[in-house]
mmCIF file of C-alpha atoms in Angstrom:
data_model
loop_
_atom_site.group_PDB
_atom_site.id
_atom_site.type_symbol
_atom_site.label_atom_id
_atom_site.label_comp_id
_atom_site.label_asym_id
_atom_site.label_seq_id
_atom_site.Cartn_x
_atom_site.Cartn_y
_atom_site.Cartn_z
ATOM 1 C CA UNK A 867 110.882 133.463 109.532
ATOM 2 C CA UNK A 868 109.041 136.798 111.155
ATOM 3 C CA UNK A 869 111.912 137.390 113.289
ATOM 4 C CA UNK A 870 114.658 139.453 111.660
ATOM 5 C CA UNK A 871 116.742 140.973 114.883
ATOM 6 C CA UNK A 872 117.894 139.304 118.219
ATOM 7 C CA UNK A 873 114.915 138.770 121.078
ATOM 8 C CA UNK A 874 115.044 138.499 124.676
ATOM 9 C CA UNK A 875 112.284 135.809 125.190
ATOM 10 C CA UNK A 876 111.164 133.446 127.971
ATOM 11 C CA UNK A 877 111.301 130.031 126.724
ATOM 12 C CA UNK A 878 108.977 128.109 129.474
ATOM 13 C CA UNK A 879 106.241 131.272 128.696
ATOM 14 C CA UNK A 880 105.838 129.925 125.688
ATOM 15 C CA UNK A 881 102.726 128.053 125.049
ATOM 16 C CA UNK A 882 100.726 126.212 122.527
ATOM 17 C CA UNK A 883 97.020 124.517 121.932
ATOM 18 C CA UNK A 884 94.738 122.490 119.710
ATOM 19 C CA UNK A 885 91.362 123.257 119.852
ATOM 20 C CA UNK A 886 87.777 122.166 117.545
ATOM 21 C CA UNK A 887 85.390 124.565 116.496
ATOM 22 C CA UNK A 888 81.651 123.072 116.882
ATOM 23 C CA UNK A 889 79.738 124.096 113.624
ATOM 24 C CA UNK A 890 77.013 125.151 115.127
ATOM 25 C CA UNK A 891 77.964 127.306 117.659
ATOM 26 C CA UNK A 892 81.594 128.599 116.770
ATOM 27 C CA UNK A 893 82.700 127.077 120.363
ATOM 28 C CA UNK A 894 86.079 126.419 120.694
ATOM 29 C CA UNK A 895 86.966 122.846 122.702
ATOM 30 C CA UNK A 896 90.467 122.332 123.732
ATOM 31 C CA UNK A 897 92.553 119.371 122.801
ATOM 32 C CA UNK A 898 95.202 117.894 125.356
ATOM 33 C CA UNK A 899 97.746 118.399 123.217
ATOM 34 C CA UNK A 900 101.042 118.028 124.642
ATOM 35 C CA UNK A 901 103.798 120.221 122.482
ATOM 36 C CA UNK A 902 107.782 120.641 122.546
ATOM 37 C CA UNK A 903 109.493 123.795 121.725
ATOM 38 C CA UNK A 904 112.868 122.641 119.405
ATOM 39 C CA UNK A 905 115.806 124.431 118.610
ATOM 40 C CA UNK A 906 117.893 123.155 115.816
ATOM 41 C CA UNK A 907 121.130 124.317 114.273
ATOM 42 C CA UNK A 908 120.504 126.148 110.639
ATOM 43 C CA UNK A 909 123.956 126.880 109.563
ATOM 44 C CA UNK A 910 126.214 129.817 109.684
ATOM 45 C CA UNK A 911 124.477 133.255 109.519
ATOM 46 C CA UNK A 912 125.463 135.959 106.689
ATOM 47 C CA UNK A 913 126.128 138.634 109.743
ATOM 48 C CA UNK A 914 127.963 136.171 111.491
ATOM 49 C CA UNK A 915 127.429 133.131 113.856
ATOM 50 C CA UNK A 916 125.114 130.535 113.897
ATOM 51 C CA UNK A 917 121.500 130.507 112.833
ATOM 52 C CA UNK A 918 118.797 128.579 114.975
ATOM 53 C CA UNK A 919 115.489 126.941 113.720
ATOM 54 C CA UNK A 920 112.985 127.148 116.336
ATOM 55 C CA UNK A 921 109.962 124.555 115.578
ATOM 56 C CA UNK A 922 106.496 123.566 117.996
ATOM 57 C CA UNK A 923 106.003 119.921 117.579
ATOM 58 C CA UNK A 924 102.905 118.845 119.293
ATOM 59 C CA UNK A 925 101.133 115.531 119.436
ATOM 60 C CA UNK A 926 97.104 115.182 119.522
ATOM 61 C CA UNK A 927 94.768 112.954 120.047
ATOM 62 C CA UNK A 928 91.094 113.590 118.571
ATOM 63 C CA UNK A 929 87.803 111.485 120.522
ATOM 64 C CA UNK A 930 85.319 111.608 118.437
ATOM 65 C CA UNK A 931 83.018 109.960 120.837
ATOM 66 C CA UNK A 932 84.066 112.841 123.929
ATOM 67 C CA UNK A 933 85.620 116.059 123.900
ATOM 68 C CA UNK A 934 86.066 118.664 126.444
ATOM 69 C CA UNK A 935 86.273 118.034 129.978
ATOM 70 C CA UNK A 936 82.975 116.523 130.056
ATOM 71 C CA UNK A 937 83.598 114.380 127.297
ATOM 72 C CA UNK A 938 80.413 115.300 125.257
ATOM 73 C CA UNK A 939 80.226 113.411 121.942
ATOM 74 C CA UNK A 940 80.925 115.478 119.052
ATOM 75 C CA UNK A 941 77.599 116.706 117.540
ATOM 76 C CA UNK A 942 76.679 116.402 113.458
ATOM 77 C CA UNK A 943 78.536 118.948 111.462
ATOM 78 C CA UNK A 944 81.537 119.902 110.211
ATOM 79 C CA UNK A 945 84.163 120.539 112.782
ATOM 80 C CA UNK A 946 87.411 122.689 111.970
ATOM 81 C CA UNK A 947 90.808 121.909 113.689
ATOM 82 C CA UNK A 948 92.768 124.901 114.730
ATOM 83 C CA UNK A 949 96.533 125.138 116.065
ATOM 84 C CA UNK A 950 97.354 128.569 118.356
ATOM 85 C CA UNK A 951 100.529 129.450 120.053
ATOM 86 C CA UNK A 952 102.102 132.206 121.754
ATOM 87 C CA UNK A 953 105.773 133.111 122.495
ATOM 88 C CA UNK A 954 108.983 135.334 121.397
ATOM 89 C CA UNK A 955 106.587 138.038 121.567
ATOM 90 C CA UNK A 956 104.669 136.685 118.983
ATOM 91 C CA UNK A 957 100.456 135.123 118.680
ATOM 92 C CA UNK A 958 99.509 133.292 115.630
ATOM 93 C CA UNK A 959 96.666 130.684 115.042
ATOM 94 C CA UNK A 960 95.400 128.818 111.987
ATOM 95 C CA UNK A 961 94.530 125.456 110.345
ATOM 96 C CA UNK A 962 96.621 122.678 110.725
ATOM 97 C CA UNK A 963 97.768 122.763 106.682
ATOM 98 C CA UNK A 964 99.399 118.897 105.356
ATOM 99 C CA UNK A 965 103.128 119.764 104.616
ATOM 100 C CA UNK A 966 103.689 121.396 101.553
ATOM 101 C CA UNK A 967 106.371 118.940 100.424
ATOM 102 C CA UNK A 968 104.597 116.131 101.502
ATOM 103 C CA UNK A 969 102.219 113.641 100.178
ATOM 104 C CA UNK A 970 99.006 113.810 101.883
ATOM 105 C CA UNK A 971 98.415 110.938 104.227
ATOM 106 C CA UNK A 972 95.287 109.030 103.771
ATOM 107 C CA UNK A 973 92.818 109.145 106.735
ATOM 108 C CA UNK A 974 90.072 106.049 107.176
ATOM 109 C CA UNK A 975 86.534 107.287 107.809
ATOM 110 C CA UNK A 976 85.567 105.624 111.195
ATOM 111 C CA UNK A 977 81.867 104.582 112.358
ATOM 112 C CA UNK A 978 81.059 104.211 116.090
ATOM 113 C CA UNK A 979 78.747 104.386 118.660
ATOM 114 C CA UNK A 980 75.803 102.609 118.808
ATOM 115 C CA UNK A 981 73.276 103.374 116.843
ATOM 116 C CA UNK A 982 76.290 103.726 114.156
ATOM 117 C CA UNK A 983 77.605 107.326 113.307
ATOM 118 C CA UNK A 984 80.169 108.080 110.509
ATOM 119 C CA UNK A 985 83.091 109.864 110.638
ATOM 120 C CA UNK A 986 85.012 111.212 108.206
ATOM 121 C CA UNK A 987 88.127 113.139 108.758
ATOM 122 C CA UNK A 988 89.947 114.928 105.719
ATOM 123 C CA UNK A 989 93.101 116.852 105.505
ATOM 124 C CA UNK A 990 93.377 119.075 102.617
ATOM 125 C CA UNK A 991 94.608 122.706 101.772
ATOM 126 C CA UNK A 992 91.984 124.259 103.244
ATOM 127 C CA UNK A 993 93.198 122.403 106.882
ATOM 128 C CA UNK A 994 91.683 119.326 108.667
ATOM 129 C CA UNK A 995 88.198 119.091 109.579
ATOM 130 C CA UNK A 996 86.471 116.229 110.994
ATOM 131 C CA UNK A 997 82.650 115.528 109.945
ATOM 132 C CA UNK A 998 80.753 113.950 111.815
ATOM 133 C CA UNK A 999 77.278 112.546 110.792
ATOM 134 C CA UNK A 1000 77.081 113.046 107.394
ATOM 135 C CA UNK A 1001 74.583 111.620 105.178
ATOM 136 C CA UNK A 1002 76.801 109.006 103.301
ATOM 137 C CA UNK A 1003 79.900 108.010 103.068
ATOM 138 C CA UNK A 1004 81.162 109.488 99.206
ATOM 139 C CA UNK A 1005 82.649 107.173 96.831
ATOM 140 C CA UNK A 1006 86.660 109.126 96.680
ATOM 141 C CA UNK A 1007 86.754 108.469 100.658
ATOM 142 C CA UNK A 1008 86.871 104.589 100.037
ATOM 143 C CA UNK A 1009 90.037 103.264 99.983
ATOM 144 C CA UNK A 1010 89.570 99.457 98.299
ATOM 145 C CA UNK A 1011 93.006 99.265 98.117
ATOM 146 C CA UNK A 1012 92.384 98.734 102.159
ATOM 147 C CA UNK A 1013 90.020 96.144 101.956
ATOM 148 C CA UNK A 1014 90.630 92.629 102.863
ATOM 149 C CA UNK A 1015 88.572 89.680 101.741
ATOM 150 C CA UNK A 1016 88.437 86.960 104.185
ATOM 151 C CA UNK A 1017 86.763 82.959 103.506
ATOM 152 C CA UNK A 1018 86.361 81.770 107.118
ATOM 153 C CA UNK A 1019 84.837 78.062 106.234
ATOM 154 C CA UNK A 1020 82.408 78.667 104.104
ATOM 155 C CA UNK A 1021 81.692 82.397 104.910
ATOM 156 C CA UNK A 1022 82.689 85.506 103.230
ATOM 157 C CA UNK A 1023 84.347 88.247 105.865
ATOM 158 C CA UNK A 1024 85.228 91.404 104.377
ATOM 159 C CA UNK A 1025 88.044 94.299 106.818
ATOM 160 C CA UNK A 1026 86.508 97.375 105.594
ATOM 161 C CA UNK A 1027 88.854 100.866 104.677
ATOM 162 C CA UNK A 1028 86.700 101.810 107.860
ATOM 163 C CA UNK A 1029 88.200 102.383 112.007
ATOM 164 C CA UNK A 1030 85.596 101.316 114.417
ATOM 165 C CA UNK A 1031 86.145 99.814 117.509
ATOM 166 C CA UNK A 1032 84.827 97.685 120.850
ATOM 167 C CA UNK A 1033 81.235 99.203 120.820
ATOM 168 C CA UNK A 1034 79.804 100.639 118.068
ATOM 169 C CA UNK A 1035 76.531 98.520 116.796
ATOM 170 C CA UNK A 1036 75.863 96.390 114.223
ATOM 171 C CA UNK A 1037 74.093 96.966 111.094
ATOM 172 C CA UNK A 1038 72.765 95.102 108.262
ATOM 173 C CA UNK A 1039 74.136 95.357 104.516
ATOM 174 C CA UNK A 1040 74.129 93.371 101.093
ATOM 175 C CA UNK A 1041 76.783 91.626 99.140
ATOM 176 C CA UNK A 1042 76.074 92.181 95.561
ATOM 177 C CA UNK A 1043 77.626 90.294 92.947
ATOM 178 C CA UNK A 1044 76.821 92.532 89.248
ATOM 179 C CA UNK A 1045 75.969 90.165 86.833
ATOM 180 C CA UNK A 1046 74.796 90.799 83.162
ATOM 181 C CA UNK A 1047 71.701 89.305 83.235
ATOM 182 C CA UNK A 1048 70.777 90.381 86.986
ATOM 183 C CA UNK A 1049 72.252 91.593 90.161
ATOM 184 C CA UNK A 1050 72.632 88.522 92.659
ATOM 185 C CA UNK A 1051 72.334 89.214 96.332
ATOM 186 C CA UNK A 1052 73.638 87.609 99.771
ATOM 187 C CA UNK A 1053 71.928 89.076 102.906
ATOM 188 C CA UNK A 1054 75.545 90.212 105.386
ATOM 189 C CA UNK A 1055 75.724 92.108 108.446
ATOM 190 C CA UNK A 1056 78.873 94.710 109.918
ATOM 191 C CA UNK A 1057 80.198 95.391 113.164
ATOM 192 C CA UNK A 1058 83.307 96.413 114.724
ATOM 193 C CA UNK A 1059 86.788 93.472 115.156
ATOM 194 C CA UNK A 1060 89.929 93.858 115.930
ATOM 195 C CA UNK A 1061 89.924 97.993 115.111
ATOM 196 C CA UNK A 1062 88.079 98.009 111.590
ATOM 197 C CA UNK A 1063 84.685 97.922 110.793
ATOM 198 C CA UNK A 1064 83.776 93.744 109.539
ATOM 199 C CA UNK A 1065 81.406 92.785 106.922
ATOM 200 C CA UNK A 1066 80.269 89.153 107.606
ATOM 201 C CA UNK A 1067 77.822 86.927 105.175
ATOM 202 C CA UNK A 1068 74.728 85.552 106.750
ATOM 203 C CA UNK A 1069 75.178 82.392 104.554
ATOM 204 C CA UNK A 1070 77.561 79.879 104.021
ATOM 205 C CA UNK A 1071 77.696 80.496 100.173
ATOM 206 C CA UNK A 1072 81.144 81.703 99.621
ATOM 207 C CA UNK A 1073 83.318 78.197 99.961
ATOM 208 C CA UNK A 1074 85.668 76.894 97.434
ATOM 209 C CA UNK A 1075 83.308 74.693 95.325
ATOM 210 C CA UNK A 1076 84.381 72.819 92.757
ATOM 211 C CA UNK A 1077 83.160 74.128 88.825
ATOM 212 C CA UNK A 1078 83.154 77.743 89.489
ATOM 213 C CA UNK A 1079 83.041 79.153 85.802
ATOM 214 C CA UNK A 1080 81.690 82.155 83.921
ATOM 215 C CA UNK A 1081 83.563 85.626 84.200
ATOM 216 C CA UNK A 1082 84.186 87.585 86.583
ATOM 217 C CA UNK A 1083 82.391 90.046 87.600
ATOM 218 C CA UNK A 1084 82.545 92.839 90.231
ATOM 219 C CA UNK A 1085 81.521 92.606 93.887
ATOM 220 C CA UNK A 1086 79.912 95.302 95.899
ATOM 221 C CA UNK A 1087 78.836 95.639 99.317
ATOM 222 C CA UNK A 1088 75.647 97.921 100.020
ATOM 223 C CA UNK A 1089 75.200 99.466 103.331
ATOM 224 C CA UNK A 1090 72.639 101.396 104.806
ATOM 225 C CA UNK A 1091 73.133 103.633 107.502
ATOM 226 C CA UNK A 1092 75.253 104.954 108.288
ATOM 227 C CA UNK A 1093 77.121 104.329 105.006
ATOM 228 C CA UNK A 1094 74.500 105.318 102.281
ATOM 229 C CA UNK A 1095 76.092 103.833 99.714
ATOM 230 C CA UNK A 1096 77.595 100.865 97.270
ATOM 231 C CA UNK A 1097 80.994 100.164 97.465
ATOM 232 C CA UNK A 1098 83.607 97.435 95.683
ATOM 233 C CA UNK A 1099 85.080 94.457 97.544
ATOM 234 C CA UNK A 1100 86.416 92.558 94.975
ATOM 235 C CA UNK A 1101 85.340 90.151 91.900
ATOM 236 C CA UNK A 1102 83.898 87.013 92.203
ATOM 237 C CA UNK A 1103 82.327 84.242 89.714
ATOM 238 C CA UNK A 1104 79.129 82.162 90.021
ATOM 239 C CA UNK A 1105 79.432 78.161 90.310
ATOM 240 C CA UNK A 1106 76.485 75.965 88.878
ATOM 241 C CA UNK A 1107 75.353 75.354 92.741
ATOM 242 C CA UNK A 1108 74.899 78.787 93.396
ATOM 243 C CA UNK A 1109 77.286 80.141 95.542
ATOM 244 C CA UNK A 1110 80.336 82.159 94.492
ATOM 245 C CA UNK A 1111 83.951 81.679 94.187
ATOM 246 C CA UNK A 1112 85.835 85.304 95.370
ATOM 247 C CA UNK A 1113 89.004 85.928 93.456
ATOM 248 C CA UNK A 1114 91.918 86.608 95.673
ATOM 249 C CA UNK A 1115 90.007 85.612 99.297
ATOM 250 C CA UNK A 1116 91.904 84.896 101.782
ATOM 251 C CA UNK A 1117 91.408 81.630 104.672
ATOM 252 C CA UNK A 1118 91.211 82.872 107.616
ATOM 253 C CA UNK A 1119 94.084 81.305 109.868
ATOM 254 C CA UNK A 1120 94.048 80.232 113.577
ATOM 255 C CA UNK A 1121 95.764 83.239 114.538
ATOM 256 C CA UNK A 1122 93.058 85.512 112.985
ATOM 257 C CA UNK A 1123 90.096 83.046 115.192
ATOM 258 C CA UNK A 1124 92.044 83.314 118.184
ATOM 259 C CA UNK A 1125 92.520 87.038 118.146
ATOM 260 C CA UNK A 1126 88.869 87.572 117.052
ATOM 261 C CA UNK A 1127 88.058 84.864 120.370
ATOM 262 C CA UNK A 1128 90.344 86.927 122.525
ATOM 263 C CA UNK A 1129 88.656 90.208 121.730
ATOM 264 C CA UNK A 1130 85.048 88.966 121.988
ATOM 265 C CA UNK A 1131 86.076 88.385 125.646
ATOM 266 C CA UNK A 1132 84.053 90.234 128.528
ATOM 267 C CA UNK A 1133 85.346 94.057 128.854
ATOM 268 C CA UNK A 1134 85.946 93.359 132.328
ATOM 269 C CA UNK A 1135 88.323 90.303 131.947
ATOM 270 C CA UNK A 1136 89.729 92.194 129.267
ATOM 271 C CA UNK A 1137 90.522 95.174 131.617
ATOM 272 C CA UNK A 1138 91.477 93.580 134.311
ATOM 273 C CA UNK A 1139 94.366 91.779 132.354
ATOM 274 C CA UNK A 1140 95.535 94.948 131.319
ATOM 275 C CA UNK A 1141 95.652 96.403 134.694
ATOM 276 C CA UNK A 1142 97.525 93.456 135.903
ATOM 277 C CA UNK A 1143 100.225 94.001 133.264
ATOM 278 C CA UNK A 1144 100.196 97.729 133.702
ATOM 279 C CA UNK A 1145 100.780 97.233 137.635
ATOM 280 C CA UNK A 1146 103.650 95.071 136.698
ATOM 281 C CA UNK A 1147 104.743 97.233 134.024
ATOM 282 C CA UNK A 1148 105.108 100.392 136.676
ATOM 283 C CA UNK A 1149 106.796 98.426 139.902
ATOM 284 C CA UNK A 1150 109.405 97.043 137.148
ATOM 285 C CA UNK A 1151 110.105 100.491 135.436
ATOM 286 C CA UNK A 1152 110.144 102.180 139.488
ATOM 287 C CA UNK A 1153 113.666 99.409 139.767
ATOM 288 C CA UNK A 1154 115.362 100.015 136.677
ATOM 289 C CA UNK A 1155 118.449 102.250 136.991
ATOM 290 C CA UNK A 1156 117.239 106.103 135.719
ATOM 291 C CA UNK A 1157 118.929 105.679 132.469
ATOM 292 C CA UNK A 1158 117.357 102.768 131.758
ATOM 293 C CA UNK A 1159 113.782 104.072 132.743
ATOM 294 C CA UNK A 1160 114.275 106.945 130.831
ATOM 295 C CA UNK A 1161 115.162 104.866 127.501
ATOM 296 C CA UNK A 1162 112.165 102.679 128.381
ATOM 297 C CA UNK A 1163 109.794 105.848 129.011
ATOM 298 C CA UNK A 1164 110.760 107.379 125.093
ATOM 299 C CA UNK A 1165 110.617 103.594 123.734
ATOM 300 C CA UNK A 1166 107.044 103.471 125.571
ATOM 301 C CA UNK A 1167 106.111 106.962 123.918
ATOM 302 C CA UNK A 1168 106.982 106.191 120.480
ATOM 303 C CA UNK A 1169 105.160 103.338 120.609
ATOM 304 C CA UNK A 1170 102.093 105.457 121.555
ATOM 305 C CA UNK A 1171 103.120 107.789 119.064
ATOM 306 C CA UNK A 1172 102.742 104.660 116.395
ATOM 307 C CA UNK A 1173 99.221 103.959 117.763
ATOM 308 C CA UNK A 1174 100.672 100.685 118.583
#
């Protein structure tokens, strides 16, 4: 939209970046960010012709846990994103800004490392930033339409609105059923599975008992760090024997065990697995026909693209 007239550029000079700013020192760290410059046909022109629609399209990926080539952990703070390019003789940078037609996607707050660190990225229409260390997680970043209850036997599992992964500690929390004429409370502990973050009950009160009554009432979880806070989960009621009935739990099914078995599995068997499949993966792809690689290559890069 800044050009008006005809320009004699270099397409292959043109270049583009992601970087993060570090709050406390201004630094800039560059993002691998691999970009493609488009060119798409936007209809006839008023002076005669064809118009053409140039667009950057990049894709990024954002390590909390390492950035930079030394792959230093991203310190406490708020950290701005930034987009910068270069080309038909023209330099802009800025914010990366959600689309102005679009909704705004939501984006899962993440804890890892060990001890546990939150993370909370937000997109917005000031830009995205990513904050990192914060002292609490606030109430509008929970997304309980996200959370899963799980009854695995007779123990209450909760998959958390919350990305973790292989890693990050454990931590201790409280499940909290609200009750008029008291608060009743089940020690629980969370740690990372399959992606999310996992709150688990340390007793086996939660089964399907027979004579659950009374209302329902709301269930909360209460973490401590690095989550600062109370959060729902759900509604349950109290049975005369003292343990609760959750409305709406799920049973866990074999799949869901295996998986869980499969992923508490040594790092190296786990690795070496996927190098064996990779290895095969790469001497099959080196005898397809080039068509066919190529098709497999952009099916492979979607798939990335997915986070699948």
């Amino acid at each position: 939209g800044e050009l008006d007239e005809l320009v004699d550029a270099d397409i292959d000079a043109i270049w583009a970046r992601v970087s993060l700013i570090e709050p406390a020192s201004a630094l800039e760290w560059m993002v691998p960010s691999p970009f493609a410059f488009l060119l798409a046909d936007a209809g006839a022109s008023p002076a005669g012709g064809r118009r053409t629609r140039s667009s950057l399209v990049a894709s990024v990926e954002i390590d909390p846990t390492g950035v930079g080539p030394a792959r230093v952990p991203m310190s406490a703070g708020r950290w701005s994103v930034v987009f910068r390019w270069r080309g038909l003789g023209l330099a802009r940078g800025g914010p990366l800004l959600p689309e102005a037609a679009a909704p705004i996607p939501v984006h899962l707050p993440a804890v890892l490392r060990d001890p546990p660190q939150l993370i909370v990225p937000r997109l917005d229409a000031d830009g995205l930033t990513i904050e990192v260390g914060g002292d609490g997680l606030p109430l509008q970043d929970w997304q309980p339409q996200l959370t899963r209850v799980i009854r695995d036997g007779r123990r209450l599992e909760v998959a958390l609105p919350i990305v973790s992964a292989r890693g990050t500690g454990a931590g201790s929390a409280v499940i909290v059923l609200k009750l008029p004429e008291g608060d009743r409370e089940w020690p629980a502990e969370f740690g990372p599975d399959l992606g999310r973050l996992r709150l688990r009950s340390a007793y086996p009160d939660f089964g399907a008992r027979a004579g659950a009554s009374g209302e329902e009432s709301p269930l909360l979880a209460r973490f401590g760090a690095p989550l600062h806070g109370e959060f729902p989960i759900g509604r349950a009621r109290l049975d005369g024997a003292g343990g609760i009935r959750v409305i709406g739990a799920l049973n866990a099914s074999a799949a869901t065990r295996a998986r869980r078995r499969f992923a508490a599995l040594g790092g190296g068997a786990i690795d070496g697995t996927r190098a064996r499949l990779r290895e095969g993966a790469l001497d099959l792809t080196a005898r397809l026909p080039q068509p066919a690689r190529r098709a497999l290559v952009g099916a492979y890069r979607v798939l990335r693209a997915r986070g699948r």
